mmCIF file of C-alpha atoms in Angstrom:
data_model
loop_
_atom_site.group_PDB
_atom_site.id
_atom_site.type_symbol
_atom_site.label_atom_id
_atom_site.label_comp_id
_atom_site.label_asym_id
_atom_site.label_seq_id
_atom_site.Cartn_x
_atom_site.Cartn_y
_atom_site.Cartn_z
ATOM 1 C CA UNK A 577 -49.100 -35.662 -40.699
ATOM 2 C CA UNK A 578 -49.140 -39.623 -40.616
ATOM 3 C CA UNK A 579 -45.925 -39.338 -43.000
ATOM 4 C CA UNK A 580 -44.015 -37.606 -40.291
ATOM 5 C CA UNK A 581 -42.494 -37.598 -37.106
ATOM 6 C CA UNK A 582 -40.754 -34.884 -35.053
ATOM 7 C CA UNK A 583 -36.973 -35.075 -34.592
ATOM 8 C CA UNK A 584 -35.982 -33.042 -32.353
ATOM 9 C CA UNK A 585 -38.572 -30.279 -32.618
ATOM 10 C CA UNK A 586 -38.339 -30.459 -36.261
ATOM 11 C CA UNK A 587 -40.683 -32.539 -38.694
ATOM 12 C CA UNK A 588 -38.517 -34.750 -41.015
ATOM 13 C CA UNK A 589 -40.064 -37.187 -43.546
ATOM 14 C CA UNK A 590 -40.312 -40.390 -42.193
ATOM 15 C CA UNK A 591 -37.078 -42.913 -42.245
ATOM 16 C CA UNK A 592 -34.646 -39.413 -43.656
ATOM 17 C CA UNK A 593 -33.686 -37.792 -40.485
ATOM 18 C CA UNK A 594 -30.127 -39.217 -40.616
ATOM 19 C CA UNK A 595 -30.024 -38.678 -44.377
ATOM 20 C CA UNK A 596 -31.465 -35.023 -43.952
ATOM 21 C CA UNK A 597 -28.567 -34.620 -41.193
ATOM 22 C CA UNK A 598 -25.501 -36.064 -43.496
ATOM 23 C CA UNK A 599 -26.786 -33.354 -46.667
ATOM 24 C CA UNK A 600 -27.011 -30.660 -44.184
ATOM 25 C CA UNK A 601 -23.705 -31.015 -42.426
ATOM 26 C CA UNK A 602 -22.027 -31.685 -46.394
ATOM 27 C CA UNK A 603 -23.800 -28.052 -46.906
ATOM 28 C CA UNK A 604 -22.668 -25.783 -44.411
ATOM 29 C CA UNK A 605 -18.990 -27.536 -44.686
ATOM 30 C CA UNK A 606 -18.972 -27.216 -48.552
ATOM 31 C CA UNK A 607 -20.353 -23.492 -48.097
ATOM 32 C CA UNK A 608 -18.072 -22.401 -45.325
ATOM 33 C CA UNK A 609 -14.770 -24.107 -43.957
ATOM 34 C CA UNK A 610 -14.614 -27.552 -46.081
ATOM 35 C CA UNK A 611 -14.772 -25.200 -49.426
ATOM 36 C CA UNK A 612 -11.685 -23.614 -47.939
ATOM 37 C CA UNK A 613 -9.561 -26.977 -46.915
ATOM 38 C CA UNK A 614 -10.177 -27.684 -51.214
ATOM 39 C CA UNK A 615 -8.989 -24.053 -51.783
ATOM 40 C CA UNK A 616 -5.953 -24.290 -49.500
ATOM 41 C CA UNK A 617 -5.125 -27.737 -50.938
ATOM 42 C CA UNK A 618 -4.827 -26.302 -54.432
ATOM 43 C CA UNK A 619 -2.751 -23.435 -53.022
ATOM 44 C CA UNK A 620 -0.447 -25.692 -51.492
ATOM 45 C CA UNK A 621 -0.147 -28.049 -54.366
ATOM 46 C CA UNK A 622 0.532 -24.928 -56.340
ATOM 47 C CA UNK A 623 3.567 -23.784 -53.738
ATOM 48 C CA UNK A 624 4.802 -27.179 -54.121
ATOM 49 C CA UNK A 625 5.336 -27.100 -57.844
ATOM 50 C CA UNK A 626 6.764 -23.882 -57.861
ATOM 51 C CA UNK A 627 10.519 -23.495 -57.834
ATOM 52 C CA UNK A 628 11.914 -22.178 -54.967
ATOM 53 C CA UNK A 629 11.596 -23.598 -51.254
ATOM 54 C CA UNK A 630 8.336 -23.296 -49.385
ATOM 55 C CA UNK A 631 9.860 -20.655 -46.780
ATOM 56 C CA UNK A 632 10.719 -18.546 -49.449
ATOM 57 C CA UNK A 633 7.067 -18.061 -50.541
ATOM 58 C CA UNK A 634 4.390 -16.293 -48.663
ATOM 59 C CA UNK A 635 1.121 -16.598 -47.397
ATOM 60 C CA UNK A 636 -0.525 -13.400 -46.841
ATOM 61 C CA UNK A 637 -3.536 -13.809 -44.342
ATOM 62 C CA UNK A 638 -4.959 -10.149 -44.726
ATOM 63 C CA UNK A 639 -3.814 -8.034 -47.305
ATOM 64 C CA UNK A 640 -5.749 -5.272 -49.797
ATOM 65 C CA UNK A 641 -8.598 -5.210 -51.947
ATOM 66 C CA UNK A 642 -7.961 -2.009 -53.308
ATOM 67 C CA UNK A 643 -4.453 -0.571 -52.891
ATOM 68 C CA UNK A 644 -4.382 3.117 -53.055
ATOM 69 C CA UNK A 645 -8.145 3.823 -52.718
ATOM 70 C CA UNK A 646 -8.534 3.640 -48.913
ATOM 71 C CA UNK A 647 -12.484 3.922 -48.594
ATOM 72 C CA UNK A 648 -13.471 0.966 -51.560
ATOM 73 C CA UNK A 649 -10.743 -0.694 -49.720
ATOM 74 C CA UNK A 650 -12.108 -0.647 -46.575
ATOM 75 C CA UNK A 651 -16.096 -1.353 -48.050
ATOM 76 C CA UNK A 652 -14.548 -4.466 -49.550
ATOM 77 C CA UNK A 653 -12.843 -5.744 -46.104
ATOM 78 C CA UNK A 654 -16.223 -4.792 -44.023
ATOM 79 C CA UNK A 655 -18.163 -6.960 -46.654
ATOM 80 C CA UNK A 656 -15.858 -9.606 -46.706
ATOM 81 C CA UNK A 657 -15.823 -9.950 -42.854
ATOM 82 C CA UNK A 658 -19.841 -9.984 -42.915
ATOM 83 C CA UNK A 659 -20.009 -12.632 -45.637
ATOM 84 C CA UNK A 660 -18.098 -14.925 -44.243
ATOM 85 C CA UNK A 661 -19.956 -15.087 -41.080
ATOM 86 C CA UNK A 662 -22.804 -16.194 -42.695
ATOM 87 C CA UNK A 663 -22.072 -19.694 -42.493
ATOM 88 C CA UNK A 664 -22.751 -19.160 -38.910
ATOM 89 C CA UNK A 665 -26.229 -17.421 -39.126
ATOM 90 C CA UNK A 666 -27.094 -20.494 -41.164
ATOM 91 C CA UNK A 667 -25.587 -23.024 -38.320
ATOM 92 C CA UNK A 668 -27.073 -20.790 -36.117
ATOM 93 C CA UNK A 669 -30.776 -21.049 -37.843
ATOM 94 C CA UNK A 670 -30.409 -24.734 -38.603
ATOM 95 C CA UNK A 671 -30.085 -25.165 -34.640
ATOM 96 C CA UNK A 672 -32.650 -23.423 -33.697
ATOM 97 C CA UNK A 673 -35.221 -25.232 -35.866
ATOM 98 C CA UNK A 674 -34.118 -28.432 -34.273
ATOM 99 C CA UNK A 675 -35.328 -26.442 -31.020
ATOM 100 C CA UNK A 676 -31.756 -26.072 -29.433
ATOM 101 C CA UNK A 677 -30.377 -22.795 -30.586
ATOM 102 C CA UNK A 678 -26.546 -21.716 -30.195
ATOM 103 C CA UNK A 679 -26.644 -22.412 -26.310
ATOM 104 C CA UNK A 680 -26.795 -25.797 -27.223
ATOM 105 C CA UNK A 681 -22.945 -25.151 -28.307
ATOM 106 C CA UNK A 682 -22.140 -23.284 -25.674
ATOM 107 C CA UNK A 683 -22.115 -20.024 -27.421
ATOM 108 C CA UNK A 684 -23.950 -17.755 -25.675
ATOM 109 C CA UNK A 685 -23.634 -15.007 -22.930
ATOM 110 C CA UNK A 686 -24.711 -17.022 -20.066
ATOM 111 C CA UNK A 687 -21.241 -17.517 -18.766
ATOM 112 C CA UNK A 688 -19.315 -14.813 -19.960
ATOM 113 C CA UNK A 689 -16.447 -14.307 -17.414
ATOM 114 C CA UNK A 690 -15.358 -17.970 -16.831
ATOM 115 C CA UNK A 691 -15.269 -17.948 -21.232
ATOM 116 C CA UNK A 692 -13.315 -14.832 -21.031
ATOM 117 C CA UNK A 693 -10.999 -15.666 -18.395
ATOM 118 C CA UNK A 694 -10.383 -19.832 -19.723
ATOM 119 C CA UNK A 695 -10.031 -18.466 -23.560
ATOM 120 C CA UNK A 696 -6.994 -15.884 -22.353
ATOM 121 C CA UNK A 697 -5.850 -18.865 -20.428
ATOM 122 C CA UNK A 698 -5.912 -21.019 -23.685
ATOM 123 C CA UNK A 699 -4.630 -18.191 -25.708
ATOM 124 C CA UNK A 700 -1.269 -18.270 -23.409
ATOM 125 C CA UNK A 701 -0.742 -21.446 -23.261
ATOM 126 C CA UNK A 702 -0.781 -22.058 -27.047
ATOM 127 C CA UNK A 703 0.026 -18.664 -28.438
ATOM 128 C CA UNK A 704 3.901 -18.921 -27.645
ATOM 129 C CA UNK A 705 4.076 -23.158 -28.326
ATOM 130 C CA UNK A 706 2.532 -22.227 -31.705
ATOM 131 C CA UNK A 707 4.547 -19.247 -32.136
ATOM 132 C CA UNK A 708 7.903 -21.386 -31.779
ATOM 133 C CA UNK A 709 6.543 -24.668 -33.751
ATOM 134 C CA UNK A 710 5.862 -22.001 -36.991
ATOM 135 C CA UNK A 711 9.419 -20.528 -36.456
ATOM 136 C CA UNK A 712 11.182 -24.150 -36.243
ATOM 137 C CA UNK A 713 8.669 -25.442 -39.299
ATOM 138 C CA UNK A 714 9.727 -22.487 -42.084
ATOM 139 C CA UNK A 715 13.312 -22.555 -40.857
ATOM 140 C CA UNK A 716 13.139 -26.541 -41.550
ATOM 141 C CA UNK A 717 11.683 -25.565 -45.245
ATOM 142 C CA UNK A 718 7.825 -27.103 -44.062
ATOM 143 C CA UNK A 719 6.305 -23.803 -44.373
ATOM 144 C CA UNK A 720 5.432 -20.784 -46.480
ATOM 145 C CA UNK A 721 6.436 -17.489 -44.405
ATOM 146 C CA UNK A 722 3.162 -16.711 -43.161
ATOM 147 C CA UNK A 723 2.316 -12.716 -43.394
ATOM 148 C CA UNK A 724 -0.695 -12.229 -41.164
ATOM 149 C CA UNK A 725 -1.720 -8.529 -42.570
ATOM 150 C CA UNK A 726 0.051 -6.192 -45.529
ATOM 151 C CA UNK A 727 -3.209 -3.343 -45.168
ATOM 152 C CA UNK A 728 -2.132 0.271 -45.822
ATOM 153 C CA UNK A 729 -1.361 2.190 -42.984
ATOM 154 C CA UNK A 730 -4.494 3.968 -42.946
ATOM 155 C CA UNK A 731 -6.942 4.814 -39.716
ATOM 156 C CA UNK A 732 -8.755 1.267 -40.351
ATOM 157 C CA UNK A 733 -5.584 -0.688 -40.370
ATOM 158 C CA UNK A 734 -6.239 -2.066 -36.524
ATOM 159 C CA UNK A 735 -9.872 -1.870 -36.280
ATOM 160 C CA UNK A 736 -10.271 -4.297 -39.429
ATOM 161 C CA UNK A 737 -7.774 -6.766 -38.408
ATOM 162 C CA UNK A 738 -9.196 -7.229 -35.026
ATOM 163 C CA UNK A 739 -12.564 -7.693 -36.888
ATOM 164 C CA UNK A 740 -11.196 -10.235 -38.986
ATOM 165 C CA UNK A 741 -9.687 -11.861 -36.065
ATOM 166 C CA UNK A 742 -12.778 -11.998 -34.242
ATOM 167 C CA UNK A 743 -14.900 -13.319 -37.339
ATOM 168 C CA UNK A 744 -12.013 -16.006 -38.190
ATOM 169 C CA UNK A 745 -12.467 -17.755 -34.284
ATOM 170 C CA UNK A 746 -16.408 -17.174 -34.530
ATOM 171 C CA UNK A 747 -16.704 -19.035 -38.010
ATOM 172 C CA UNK A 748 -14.092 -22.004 -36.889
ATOM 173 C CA UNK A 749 -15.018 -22.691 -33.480
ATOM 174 C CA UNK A 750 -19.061 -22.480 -34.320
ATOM 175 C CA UNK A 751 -18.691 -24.526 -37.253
ATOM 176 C CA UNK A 752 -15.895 -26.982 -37.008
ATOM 177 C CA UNK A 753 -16.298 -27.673 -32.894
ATOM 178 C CA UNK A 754 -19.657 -27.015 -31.589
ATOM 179 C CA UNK A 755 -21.673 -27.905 -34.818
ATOM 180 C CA UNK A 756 -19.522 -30.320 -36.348
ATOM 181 C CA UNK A 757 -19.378 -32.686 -33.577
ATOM 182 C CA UNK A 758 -22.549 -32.439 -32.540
ATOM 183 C CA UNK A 759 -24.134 -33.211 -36.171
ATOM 184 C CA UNK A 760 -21.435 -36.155 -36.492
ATOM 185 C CA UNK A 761 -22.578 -37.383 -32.781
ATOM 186 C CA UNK A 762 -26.570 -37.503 -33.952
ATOM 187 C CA UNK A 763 -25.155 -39.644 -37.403
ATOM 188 C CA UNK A 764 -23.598 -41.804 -34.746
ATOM 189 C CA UNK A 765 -19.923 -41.495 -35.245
ATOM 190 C CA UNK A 766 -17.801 -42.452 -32.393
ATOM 191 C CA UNK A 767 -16.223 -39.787 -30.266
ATOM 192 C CA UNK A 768 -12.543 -40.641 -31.405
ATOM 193 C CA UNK A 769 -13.541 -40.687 -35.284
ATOM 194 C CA UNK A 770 -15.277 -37.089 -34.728
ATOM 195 C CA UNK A 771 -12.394 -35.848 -33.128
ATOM 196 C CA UNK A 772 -10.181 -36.838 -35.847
ATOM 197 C CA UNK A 773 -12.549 -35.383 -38.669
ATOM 198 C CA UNK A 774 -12.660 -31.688 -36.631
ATOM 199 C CA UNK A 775 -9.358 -31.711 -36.169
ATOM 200 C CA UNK A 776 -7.978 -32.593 -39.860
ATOM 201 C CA UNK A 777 -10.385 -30.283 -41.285
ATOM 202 C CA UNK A 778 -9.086 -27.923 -39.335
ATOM 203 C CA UNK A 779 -5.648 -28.723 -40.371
ATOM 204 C CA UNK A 780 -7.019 -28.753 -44.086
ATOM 205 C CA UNK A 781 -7.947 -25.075 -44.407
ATOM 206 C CA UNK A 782 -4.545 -23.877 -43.157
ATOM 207 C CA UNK A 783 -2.342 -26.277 -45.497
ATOM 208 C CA UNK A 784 -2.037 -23.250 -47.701
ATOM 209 C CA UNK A 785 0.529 -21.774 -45.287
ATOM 210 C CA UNK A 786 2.721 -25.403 -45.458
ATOM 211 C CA UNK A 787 2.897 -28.871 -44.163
ATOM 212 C CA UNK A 788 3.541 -26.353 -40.462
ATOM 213 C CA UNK A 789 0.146 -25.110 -40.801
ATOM 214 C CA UNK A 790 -1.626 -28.044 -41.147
ATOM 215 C CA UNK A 791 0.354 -30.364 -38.615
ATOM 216 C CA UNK A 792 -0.050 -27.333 -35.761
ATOM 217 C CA UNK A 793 -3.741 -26.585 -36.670
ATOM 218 C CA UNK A 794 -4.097 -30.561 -36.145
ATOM 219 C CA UNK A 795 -3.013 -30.624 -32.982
ATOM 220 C CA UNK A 796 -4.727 -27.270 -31.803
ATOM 221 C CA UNK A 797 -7.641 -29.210 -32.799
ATOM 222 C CA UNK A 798 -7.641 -32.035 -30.958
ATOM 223 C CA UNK A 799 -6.522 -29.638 -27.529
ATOM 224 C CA UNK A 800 -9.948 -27.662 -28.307
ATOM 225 C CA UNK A 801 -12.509 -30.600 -29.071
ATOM 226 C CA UNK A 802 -11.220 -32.223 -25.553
ATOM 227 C CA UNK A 803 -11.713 -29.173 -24.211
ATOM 228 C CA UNK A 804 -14.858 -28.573 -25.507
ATOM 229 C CA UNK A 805 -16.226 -32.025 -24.541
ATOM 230 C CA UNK A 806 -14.510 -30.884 -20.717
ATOM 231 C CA UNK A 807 -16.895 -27.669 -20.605
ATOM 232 C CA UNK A 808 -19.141 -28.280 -23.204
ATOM 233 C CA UNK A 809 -19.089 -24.568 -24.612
ATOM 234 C CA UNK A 810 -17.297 -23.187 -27.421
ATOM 235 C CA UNK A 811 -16.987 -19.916 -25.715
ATOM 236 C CA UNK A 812 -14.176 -19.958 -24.279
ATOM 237 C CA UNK A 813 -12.355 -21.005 -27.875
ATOM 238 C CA UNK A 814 -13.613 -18.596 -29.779
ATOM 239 C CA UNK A 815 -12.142 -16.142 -26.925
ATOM 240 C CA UNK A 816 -8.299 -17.857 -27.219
ATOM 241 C CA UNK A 817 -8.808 -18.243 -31.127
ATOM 242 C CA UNK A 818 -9.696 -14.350 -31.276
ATOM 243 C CA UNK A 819 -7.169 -13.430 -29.275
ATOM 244 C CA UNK A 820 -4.414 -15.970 -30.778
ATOM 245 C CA UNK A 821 -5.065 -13.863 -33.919
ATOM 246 C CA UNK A 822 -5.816 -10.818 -32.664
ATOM 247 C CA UNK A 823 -2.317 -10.974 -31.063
ATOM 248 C CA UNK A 824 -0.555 -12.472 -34.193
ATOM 249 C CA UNK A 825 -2.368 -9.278 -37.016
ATOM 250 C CA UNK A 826 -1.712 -6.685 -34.693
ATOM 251 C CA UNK A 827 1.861 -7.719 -33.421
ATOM 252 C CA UNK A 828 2.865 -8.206 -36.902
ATOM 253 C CA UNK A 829 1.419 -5.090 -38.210
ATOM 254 C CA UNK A 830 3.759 -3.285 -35.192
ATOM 255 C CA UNK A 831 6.799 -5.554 -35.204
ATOM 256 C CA UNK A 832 7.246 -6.172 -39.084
ATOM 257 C CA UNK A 833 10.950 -5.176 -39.969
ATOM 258 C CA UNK A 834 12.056 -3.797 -36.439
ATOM 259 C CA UNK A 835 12.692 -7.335 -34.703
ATOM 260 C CA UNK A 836 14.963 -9.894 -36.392
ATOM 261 C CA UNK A 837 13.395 -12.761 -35.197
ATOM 262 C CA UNK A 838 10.019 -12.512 -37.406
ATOM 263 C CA UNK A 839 10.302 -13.945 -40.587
ATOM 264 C CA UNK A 840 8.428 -11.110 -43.049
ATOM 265 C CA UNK A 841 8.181 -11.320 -47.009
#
């Protein structure tokens, strides 16, 4: 064991630690949520080139698998919920071998009514600025009319889209919050450049949806890393992000074509 040293609670070749730390971080970003800003860059390149204005192109957030066969439908959103949240279990692993765990985040159930009651406070603070910002951005021609859910009306309709809600603010706030900035903290990036790399990647998976989506998800970044450095737990985002969406999949899936003022495709 003369070769190597503990980091951390974990043994690391000698000299690699921050080298072992970059690779892993590249990793779960290139498996997960940095995999998706590439994906949504394409899409948007490809709404670009396409004639017609961006507001008269959609972006559908949550739509079917298998139209017209209800059950394979519904195996096929289940599955797709569960594998996307296994980016997490990995973040969640690679913490715990480094002897901190999730808590080190701040998500845990230690303090579940003050996360509860700041994440609805979040939630209604931004819900109806972001609400407005994506109305003025497609009217102005920056964005693709988002659809949040097109699922059949079938018993799972609700159930699935909360579940999807829930697993989008898990994956995001774990990942690009809590573990981003605290792997880009131990490779010694200042405070200000880590906040700027959270918060443009977390632009750069929504730029399929338009210039909007990117621009709003910036600055909803930068609002949750300062309030994650203020508390230190990513609870209470992953409460306001769930409900942001839960709010937005559900009220579109009651509103769509009964109120003028939603923009559907």
């Amino acid at each position: 064991m003369s070769d190597q040293r503990v980091v951390a609670g974990s043994l690391f070749p000698e000299g690699a630690p921050r080298r072992v730390l970059r690779s892993e971080t590249v990793l779960v970003l290139a498996l997960s949520l940095g995999a998706s800003g590439v994906s949504a860059l394409i899409s948007f390149v490809g709404s670009l080139t396409k004639p017609g204005g961006l507001k008269d192109q959609a972006a559908t957030l949550n739509g079917s698998y298998a139209p017209g066969r209800p059950w394979l439908d519904l195996a096929w959103q289940l599955f797709g919920i569960a594998s996307a949240l296994v980016p997490v279990a990995l973040v969640a692993h690679l913490l715990l071998r480094e002897g901190a765990g999730l808590r080190a985040i701040g998500f845990d159930r230690s303090k579940p009514w003050p996360d509860l009651r700041r994440g609805a406070l979040i939630a209604a603070g931004i819900g109806s600025a972001g609400l407005a910002f994506y109305l003025v951005a497609r009217a102005a021609g920056f964005n693709l009319t988002v659809v949040p859910e097109s699922l059949p009306g079938v018993w799972w309709k609700y159930p699935v889209l909360i579940l999807s809600a829930v697993q989008n603010s898990v994956l995001e706030e774990v990942i690009v919050v809590g573990y981003l900035l605290r792997r880009l903290g131990q490779l010694g990036w200042t405070p200000m450049a880590a906040l700027v790399a959270s918060s443009v990647l977390r632009g750069s998976y929504h730029l399929y949806q338009g210039i909007g989506g990117f621009l709003g998800n910036v600055v909803m970044g930068v609002v949750f890393v300062w309030l994650y450095r203020r508390w230190g737990r990513v609870g209470p985002l992953v409460v306001a992000h769930a409900l942001l969406d839960i709010v937005a999949f559900v009220g579109y899936g009651l509103l769509a074509g009964k109120v003028d003022w939603l923009p559907t495709a």
